[in-house]
CSV table of C-alpha atoms and ligand atoms in Angstrom, one decimal:
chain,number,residue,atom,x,y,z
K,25,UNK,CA,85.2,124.9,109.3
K,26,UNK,CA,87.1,122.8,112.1
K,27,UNK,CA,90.6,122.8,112.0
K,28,UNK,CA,90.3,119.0,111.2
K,29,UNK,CA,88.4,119.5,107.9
K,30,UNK,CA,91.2,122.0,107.1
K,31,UNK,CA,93.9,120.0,107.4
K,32,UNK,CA,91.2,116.9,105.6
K,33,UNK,CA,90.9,119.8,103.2
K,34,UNK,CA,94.7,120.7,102.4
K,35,UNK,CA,95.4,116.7,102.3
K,36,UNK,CA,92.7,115.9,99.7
K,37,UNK,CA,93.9,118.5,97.5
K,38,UNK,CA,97.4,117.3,97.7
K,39,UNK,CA,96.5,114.1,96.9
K,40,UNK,CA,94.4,114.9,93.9
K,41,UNK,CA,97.6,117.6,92.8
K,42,UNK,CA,99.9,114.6,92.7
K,43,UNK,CA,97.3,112.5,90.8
K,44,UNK,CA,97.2,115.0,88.2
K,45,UNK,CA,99.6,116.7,88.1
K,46,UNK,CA,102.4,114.2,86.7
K,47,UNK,CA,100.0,112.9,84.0
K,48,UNK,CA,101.3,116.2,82.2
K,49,UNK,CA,105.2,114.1,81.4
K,50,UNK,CA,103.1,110.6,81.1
K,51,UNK,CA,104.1,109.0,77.8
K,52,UNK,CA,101.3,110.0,75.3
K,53,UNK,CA,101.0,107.1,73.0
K,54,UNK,CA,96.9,107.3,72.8
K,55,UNK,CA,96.3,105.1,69.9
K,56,UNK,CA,94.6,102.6,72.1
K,57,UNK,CA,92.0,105.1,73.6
K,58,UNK,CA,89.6,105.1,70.9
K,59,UNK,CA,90.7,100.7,71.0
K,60,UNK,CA,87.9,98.3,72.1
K,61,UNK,CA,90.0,97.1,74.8
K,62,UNK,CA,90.3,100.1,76.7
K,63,UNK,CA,86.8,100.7,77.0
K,64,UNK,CA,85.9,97.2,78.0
K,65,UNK,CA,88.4,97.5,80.9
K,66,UNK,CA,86.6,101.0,81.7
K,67,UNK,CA,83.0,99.4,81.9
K,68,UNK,CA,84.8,96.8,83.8
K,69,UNK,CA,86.0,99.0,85.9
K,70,UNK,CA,82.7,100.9,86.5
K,71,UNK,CA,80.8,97.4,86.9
K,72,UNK,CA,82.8,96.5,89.8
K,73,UNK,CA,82.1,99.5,91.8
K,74,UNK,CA,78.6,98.9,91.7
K,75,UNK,CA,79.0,95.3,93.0
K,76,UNK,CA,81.0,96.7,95.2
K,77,UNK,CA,80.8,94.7,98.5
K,78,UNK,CA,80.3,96.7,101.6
K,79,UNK,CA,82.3,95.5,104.3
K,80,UNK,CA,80.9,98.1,106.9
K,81,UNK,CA,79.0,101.3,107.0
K,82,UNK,CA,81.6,103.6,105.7
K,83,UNK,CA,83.7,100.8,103.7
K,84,UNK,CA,83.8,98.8,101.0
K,85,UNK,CA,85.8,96.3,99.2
K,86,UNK,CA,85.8,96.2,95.3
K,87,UNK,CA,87.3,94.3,92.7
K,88,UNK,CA,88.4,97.0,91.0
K,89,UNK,CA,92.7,96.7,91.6
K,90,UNK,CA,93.0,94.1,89.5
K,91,UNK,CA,91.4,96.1,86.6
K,92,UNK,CA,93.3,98.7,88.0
K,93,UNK,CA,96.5,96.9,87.5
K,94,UNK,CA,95.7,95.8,84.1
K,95,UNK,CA,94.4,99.0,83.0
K,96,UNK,CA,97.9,101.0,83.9
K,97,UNK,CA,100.3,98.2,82.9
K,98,UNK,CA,98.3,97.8,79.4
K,99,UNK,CA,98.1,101.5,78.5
K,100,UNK,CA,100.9,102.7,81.0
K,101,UNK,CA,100.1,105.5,83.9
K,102,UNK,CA,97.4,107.9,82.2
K,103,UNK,CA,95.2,104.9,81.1
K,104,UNK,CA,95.7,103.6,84.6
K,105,UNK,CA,94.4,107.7,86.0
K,106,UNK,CA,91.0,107.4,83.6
K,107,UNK,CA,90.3,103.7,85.3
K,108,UNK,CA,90.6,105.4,89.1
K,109,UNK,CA,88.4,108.3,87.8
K,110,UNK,CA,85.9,105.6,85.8
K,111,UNK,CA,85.8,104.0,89.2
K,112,UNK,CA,84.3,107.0,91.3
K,113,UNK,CA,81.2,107.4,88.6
K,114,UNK,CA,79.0,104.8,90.6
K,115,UNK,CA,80.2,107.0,93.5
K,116,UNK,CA,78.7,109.5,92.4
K,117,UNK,CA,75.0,108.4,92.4
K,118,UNK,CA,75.9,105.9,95.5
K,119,UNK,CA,77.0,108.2,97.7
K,120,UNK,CA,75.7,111.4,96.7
K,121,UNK,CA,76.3,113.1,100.2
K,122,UNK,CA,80.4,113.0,100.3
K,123,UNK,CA,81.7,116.1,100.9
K,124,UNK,CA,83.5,118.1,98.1
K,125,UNK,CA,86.6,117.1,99.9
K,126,UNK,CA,86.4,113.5,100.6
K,127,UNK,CA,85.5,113.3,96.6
K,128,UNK,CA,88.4,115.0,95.9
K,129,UNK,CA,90.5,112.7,98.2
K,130,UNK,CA,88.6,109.5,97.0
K,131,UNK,CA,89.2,110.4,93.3
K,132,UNK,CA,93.2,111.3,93.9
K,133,UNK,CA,93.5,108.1,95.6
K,134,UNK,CA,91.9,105.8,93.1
K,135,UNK,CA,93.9,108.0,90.1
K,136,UNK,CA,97.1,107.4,91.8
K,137,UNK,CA,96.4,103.6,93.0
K,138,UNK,CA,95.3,103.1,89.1
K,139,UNK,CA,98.1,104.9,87.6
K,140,UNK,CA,101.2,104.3,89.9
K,141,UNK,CA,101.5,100.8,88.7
K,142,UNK,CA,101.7,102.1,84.7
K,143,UNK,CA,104.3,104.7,86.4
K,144,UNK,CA,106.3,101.9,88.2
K,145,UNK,CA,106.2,99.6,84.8
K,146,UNK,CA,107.1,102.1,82.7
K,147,UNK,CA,109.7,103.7,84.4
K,148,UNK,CA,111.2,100.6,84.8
K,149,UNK,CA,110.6,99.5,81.8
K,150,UNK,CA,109.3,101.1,79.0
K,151,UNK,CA,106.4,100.3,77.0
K,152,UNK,CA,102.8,99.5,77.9
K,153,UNK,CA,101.9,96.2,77.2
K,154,UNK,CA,99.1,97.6,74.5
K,155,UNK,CA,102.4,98.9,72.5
K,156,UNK,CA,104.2,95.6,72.9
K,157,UNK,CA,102.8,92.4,74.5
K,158,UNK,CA,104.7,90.1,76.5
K,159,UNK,CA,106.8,87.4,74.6
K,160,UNK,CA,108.3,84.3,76.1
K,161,UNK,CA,111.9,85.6,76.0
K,162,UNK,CA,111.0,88.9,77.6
K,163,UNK,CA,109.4,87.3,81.0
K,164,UNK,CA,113.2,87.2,83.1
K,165,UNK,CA,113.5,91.2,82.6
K,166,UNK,CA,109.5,92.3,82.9
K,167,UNK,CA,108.9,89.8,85.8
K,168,UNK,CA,110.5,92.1,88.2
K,169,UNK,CA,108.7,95.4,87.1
K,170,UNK,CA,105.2,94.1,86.8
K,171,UNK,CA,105.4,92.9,90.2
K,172,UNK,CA,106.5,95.9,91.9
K,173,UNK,CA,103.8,97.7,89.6
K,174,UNK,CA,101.3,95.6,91.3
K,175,UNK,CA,102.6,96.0,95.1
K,176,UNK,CA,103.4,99.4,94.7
K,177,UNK,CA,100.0,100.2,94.1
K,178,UNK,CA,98.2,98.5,96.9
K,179,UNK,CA,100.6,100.0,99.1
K,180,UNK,CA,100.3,103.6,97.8
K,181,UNK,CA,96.2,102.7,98.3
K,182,UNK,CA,97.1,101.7,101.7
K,183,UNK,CA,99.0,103.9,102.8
K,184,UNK,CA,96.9,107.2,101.4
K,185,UNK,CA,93.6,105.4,103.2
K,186,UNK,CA,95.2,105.5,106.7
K,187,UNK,CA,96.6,109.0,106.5
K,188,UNK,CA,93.1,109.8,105.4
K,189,UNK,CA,91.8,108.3,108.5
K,190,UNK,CA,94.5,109.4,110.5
K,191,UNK,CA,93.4,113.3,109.9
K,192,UNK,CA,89.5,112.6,109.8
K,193,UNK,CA,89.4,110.1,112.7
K,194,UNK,CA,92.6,110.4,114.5
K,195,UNK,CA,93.6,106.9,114.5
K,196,UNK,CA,97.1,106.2,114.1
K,197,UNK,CA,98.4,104.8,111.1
K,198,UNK,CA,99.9,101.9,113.0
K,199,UNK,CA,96.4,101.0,113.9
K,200,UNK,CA,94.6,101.4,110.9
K,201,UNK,CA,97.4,98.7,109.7
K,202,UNK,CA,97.2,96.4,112.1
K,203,UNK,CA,93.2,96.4,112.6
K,204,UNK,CA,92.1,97.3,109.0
K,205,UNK,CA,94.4,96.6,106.3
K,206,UNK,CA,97.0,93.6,107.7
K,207,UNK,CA,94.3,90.6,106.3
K,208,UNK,CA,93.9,92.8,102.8
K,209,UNK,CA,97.2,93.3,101.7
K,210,UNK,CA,97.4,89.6,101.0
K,211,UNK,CA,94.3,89.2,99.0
K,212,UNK,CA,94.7,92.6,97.3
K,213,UNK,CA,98.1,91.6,96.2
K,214,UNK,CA,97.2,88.5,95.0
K,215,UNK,CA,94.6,90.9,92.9
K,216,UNK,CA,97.2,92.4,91.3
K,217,UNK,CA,98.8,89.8,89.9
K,218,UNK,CA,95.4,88.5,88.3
K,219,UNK,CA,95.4,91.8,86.9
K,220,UNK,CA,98.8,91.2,85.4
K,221,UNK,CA,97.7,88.2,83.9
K,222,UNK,CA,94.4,90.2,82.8
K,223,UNK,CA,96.6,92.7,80.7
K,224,UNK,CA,99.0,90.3,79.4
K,225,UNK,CA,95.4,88.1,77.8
K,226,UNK,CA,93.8,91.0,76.8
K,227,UNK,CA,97.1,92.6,75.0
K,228,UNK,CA,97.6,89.1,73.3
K,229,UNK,CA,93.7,87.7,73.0
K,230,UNK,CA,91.4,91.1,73.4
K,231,UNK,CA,87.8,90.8,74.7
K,232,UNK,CA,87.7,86.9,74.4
K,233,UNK,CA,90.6,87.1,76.5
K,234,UNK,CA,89.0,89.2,79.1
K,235,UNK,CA,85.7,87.0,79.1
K,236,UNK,CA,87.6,84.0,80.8
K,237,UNK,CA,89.0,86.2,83.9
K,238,UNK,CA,85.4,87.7,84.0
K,239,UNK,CA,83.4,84.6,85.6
K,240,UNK,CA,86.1,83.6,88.1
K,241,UNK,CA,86.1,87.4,89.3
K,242,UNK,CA,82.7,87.7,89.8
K,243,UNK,CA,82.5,84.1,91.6
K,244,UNK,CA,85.4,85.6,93.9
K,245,UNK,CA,82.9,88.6,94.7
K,246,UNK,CA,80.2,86.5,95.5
K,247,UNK,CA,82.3,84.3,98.0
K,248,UNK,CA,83.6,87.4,99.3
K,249,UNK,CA,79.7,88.6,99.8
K,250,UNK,CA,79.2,85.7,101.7
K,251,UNK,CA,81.9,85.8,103.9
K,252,UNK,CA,80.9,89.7,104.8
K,253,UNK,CA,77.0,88.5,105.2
K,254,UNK,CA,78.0,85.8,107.5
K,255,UNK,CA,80.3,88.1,109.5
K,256,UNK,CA,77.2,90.5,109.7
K,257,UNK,CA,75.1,88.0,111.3
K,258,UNK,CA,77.7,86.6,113.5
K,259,UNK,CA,78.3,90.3,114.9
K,260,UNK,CA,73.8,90.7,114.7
K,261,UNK,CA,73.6,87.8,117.1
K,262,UNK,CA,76.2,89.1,119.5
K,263,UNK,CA,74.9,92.4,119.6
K,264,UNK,CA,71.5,91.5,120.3
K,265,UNK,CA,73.1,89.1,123.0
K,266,UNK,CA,75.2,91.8,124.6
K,267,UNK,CA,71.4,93.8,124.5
K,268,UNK,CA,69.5,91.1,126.1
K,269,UNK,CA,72.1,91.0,129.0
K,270,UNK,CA,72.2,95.1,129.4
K,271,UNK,CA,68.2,95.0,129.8
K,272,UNK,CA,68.4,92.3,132.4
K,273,UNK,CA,70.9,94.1,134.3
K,274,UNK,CA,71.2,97.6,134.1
K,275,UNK,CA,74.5,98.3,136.0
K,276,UNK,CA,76.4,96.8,133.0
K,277,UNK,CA,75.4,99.2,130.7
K,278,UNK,CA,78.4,99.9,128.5
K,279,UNK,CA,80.4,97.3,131.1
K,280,UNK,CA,80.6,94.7,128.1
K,281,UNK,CA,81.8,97.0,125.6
K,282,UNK,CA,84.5,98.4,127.7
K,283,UNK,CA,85.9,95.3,129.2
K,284,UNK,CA,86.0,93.8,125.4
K,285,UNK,CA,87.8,96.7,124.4
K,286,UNK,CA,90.4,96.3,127.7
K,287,UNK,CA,91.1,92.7,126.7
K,288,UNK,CA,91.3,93.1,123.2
K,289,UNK,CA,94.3,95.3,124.1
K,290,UNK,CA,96.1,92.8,126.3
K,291,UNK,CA,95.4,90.5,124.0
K,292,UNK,CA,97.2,92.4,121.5
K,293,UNK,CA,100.2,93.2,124.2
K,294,UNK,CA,100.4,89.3,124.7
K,295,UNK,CA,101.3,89.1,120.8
K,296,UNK,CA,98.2,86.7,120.2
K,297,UNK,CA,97.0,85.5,117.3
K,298,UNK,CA,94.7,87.6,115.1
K,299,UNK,CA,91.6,84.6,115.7
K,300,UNK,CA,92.3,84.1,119.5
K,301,UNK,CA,92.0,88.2,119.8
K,302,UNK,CA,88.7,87.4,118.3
K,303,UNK,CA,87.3,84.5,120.1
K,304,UNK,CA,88.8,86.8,123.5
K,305,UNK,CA,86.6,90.3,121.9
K,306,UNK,CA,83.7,88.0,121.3
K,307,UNK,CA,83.1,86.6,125.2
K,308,UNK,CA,84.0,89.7,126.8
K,309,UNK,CA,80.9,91.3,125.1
K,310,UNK,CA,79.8,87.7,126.3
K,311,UNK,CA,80.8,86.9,129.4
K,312,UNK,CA,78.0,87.7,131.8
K,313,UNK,CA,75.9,86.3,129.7
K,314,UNK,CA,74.4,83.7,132.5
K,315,UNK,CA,72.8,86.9,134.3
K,316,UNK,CA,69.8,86.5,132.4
K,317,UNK,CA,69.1,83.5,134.3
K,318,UNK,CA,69.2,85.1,137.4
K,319,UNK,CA,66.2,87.6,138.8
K,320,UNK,CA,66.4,91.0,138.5
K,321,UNK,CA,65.8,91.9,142.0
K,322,UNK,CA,68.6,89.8,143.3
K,323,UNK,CA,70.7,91.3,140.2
K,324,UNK,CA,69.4,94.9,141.7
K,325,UNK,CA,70.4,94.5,145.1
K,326,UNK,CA,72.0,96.8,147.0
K,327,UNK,CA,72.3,95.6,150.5
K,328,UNK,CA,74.8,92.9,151.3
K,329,UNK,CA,73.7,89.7,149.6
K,330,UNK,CA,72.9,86.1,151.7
K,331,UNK,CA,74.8,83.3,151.1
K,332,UNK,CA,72.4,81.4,149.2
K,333,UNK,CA,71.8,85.2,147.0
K,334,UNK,CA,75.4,84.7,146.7
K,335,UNK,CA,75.5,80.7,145.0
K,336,UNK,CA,72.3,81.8,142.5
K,337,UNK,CA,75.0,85.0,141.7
K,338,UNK,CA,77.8,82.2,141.6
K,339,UNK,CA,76.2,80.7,138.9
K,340,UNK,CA,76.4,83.0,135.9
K,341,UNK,CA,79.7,81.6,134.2
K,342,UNK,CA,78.1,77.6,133.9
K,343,UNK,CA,74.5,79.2,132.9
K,344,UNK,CA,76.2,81.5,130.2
K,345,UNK,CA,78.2,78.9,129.0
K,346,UNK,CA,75.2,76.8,128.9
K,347,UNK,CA,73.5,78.8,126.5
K,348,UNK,CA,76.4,79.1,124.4
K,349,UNK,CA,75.9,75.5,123.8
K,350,UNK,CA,73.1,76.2,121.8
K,351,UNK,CA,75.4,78.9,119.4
K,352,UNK,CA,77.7,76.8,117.1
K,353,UNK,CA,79.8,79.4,115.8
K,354,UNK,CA,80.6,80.5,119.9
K,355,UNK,CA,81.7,77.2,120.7
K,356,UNK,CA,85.2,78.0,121.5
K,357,UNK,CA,84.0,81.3,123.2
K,358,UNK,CA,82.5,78.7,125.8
K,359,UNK,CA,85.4,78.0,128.0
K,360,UNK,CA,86.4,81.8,128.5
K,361,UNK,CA,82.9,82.5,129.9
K,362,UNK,CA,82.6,79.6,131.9
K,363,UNK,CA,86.3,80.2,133.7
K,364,UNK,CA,86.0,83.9,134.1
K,365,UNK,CA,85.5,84.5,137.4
K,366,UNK,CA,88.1,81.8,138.8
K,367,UNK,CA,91.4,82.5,140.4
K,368,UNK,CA,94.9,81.9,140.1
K,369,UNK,CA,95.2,80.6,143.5
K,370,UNK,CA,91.9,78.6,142.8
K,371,UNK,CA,89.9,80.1,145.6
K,372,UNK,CA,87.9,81.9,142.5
K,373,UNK,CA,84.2,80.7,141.6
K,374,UNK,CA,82.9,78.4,138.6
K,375,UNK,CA,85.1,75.2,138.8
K,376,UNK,CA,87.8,76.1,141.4
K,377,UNK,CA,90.4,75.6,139.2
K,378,UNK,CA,93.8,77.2,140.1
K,379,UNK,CA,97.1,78.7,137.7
K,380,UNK,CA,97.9,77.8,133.9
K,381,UNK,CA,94.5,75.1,133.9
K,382,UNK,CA,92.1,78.6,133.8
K,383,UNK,CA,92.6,79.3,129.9
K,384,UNK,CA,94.9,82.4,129.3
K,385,UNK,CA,91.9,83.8,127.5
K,386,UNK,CA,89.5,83.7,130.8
K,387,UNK,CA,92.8,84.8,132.7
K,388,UNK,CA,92.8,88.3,130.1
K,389,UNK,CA,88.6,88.7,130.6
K,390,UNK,CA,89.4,88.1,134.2
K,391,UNK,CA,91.8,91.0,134.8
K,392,UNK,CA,89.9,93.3,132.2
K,393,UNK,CA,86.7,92.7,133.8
K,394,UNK,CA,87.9,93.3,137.5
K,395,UNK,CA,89.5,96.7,136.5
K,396,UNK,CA,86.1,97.9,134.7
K,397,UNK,CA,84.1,96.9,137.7
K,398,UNK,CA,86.4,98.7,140.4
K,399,UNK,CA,86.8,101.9,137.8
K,400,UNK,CA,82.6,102.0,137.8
K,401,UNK,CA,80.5,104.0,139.6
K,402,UNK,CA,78.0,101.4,141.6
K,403,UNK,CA,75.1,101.9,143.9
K,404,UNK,CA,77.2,100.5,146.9
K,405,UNK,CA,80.4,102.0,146.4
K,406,UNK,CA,82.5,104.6,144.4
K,407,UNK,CA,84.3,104.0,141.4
K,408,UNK,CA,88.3,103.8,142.0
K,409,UNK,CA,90.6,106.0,140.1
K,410,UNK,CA,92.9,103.9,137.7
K,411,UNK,CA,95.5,104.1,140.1
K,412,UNK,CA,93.9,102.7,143.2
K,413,UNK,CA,92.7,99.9,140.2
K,414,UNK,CA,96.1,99.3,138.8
K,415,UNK,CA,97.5,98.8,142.6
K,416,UNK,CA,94.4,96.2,143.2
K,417,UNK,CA,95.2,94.3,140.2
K,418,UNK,CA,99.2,94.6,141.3
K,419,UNK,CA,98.3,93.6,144.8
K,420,UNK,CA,96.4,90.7,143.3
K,421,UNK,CA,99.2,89.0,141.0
K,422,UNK,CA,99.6,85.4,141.6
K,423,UNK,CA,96.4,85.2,144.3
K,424,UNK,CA,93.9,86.6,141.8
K,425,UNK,CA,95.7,86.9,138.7
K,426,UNK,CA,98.2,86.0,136.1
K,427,UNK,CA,101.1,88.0,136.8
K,428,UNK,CA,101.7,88.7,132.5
K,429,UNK,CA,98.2,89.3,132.1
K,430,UNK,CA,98.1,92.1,134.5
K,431,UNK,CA,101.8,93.6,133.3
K,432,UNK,CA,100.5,93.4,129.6
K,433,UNK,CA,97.5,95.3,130.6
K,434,UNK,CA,99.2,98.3,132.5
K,435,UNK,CA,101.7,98.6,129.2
K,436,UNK,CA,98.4,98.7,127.2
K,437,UNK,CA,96.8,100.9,129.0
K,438,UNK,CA,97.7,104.6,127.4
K,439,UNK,CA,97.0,103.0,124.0
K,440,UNK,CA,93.3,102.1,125.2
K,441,UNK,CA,92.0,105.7,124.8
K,442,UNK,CA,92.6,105.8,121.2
K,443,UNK,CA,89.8,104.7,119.5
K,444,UNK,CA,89.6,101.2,118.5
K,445,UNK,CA,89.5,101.1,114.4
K,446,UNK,CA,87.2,98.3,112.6
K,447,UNK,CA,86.1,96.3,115.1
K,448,UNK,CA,83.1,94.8,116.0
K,449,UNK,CA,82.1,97.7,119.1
K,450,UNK,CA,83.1,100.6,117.0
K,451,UNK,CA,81.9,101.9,113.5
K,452,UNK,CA,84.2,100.1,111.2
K,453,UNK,CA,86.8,102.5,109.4
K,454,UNK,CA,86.8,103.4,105.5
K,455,UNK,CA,88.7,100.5,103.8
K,456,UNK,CA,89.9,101.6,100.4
K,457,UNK,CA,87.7,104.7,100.4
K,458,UNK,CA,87.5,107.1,102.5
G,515,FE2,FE1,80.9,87.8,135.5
C-alpha cells in the first residue's frame, strides 16, 4: 500500500469515527422512525442518488442536501446519519468498484453532511421539527438556527470533499475551492433552504406536503442535466478541434493543452472574471486553429522559410478565426485567436495593431504561447530552460508584450505545476463524492 492510500486510509476512518461515533449522545426521541414521513424522505433520498447527474467522470451532483437538510432538522442529527447512509445504497450497485476506503470516506461524509444540520438545530435549539413544528410566533428565534443548520452542512460537505482530494490527488484545498466548489456553494445553499421549507410542510402537511416540492425538484434536475449535457458537447467540439489541429501539425502535440493551462493561470493572477478565464482556456486550446488551412509540408519545414512560405504561415490567426464564424457558442473566443500573434509595439502579424487595442485576452495567449514555444524541443532549435524563457519574455516587455501580462505570469508560474482541478484539459475532480 502507498503511503498515500495510508494516509486516504487513516482519513476515511476518521471521518466515518466522527459520523458515528457522536450519534451515541444524539437525542433518542424515535417515535417518528416507524412514521410514514420518515420513510418517504428515505426513498427520497435514495431516488435522488440514482438521478444523480454526473458532472464528470469521477463526480456527480445530486439533489440529495436538501433532503438532507430536511431529513436532520425534522428528526434532528441521527435521522439526518440514516439519510447520508440511505444515500450511498445506489452507490453501492453504481459504483461497485470503490475501494473499501473511499466507501468508508463517502459514507462518513454523507452521515455527517446529513446529520450536522440536526446537530446544529438542535444544539441550538432543541427539538426536531417532527416533535414540534414551526408556529408563526416561533420564526424570530428558529430563523437563525435553521439557517446555520443548512450552511453548516454544505460547508462541512465542502470542506471533507477537498481534504479528500487534497490526500488522494494532491490538490490544494485552495484550488479545489476556487476551481470546483466556488459556483456550488451558492446553489447548494440555496438547497438547503428548500429543504427547510421541505421539513417545515412535511412536519405540518405530511406526504401531500412533500408531493408539491417533489415536481419543482425534479424539474431543477432536469435543467441541471441540460446544462451538464450542453457543457459536454461544448467541451466534445473543442476537443475534437484541438485533435484535428494536432494531426495537421504534429509539433504541437500537447502545445495547446500547455499554453491553455499557462494562460488560465495568468488569467487567474490578473483577478479575471470566472467567464473571461473561460472564453481565455477555450482559444488557447484554439488558437492555432487556422493551421489546418495551411499544407503540411510547409507546416513540416525545417529549413528557413521564403517569404511568401512566411505570408501563407502569417495567415493562421484570420483563417482560424474564420472558422470560428461557423461555431456560435465560440463567437467571443474569435477575437483572441485572430489577435494572437500581434505585438505591443504593433510590428506583430494578423492586423498590425499596437498596445491596449490587442484584447488583454490575445495579450495573455500571446505571452503563454511564446513561452511554450521557446520551452519546446523543435526540429530547428533546442528548447530554452525557463530561465533563458522568462529573460525573453522580460526582454520583450513593451516591444512584444504587455508588461502586467508577463509579471502576472512569472508570479504564476510555481503554482502551474500543481495540477489543474476540474477543468476542461484535466479529469474533472470528485464533487461531493469522492
Ligand atoms: Fe499561432
Amino acid at each position: 500500500m502507498e503511503n498515500r492510500d495510508l494516509r486516504f486510509a487513516a482519513f476515511s476512518a476518521a471521518v466515518a469515527i466522527t459520523a458515528f461515533g457522536p450519534l451515541y449522545w444524539a437525542p433518542r426521541e424515535t417515535s417518528w422512525f416507524m412514521g410514514y414521513r420518515f420513510w418517504l424522505l428515505i426513498a427520497a433520498v435514495v431516488i435522488s442518488e440514482v438521478l444523480a447527474v454526473f458532472v464528470s467522470a469521477s463526480g456527480s451532483m445530486s439533489l440529495a442536501y436538501p433532503l438532507f437538510v430536511a431529513t436532520s432538522v425534522l428528526f434532528g442529527p441521527i435521522g439526518g446519519a440514516l439519510a447520508g447512509m440511505a444515500s450511498m445504497v445506489p452507490n453501492l450497485f453504481a459504483r461497485p468498484r470503490m475501494t473499501p476506503s473511499k466507501f468508508l470516506f463517502n459514507t462518513g461524509q454523507m452521515m455527517l453532511t446529513a446529520s450536522v444540520p440536526g446537530w446544529v438545530y438542535v444544539l441550538l435549539q432543541g427539538r426536531p421539527l417532527a416533535i414540534s413544528p414551526l408556529v408563526l410566533s416561533d420564526i424570530r428565534g428558529l430563523a437563525l438556527p435553521l439557517l446555520a443548520a443548512a450552511v453548516v452542512g454544505v460547508l462541512v460537505n465542502f470542506l471533507l470533499a477537498s481534504l479528500a482530494i487534497r490526500l488522494l490527488y494532491d490538490v490544494p484545498l485552495r484550488k479545489s475551492w476556487r476551481d470546483s466548489f466556488m459556483w456550488m456553494i451558492p446553489s447548494q445553499l440555496a438547497l438547503g433552504l428548500v429543504g427547510l421549507a421541505i421539513a417545515q410542510i412535511v412536519a405540518v402537511l405530511g406526504a401531500a406536503g412533500f408531493a408539491l416540492f417533489a415536481t419543482p425538484l425534479v424539474v431543477a434536475r432536469q435543467v441541471h442535466q441540460r446544462y451538464v449535457d450542453l457543457k459536454e458537447a461544448y467541451s466534445g467540439t473543442i476537443r475534437s478541434l484541438v485533435a484535428a489541429i494536432e494531426a495537421k501539425d504534429p509539433y504541437t502535440k500537447g502545445h495547446s493543452v500547455r499554453v491553455a493551462r499557462y494562460a488560465v493561470a495568468i488569467a487567474r493572477g490578473l483577478d479575471l472574471r470566472d467567464e473571461e478565464v473561460e472564453r481565455i482556456e477555450y482559444a488557447s486550446l484554439l488558437h492555432d486553429l487556422g493551421k489546418v488551412g495551411i499544407s503540411r509540408a510547409l507546416l513540416a519545414k525545417e529549413s528557413a522559410l521564403t517569404d511568401s512560405e512566411f505570408n501563407q504561415i502569417r495567415q493562421h490567426p484570420d483563417i482560424g478565426a474564420h472558422i470560428l464564424e461557423t461555431v456560435p457558442f465560440l463567437a467571443d473566443v474569435r477575437p483572441i485567436v485572430q489577435y494572437h500573434h500581434e505585438r505591443i509595439d504593433g510590428a506583430g502579424y494578423g492586423q498590425g495593431i499596437a498596445g491596449d487595442a490587442i484584447p488583454l485576452a490575445a495579450r495573455i495567449l500571446a505571452v503563454a504561447d511564446s513561452y511554450d514555444a521557446m520551452t519546446s524541443e523543435r526540429p530547428y532549435r533546442h528548447a530554452l530552460t525557463h530561465e533563458d524563457a522568462v529573460s525573453e519574455l522580460t526582454a520583450g516587455v513593451d516591444r512584444q508584450f504587455d508588461a502586467d501580462v508577463v509579471q502576472a505570469f512569472i508570479a504564476a508560474m510555481p503554482a502551474m505545476s500543481e495540477p489543474a482541478a476540474g477543468t476542461l484539459t484535466e479529469e474533472g475532480v470528485a464533487l461531493t463524492h469522492a
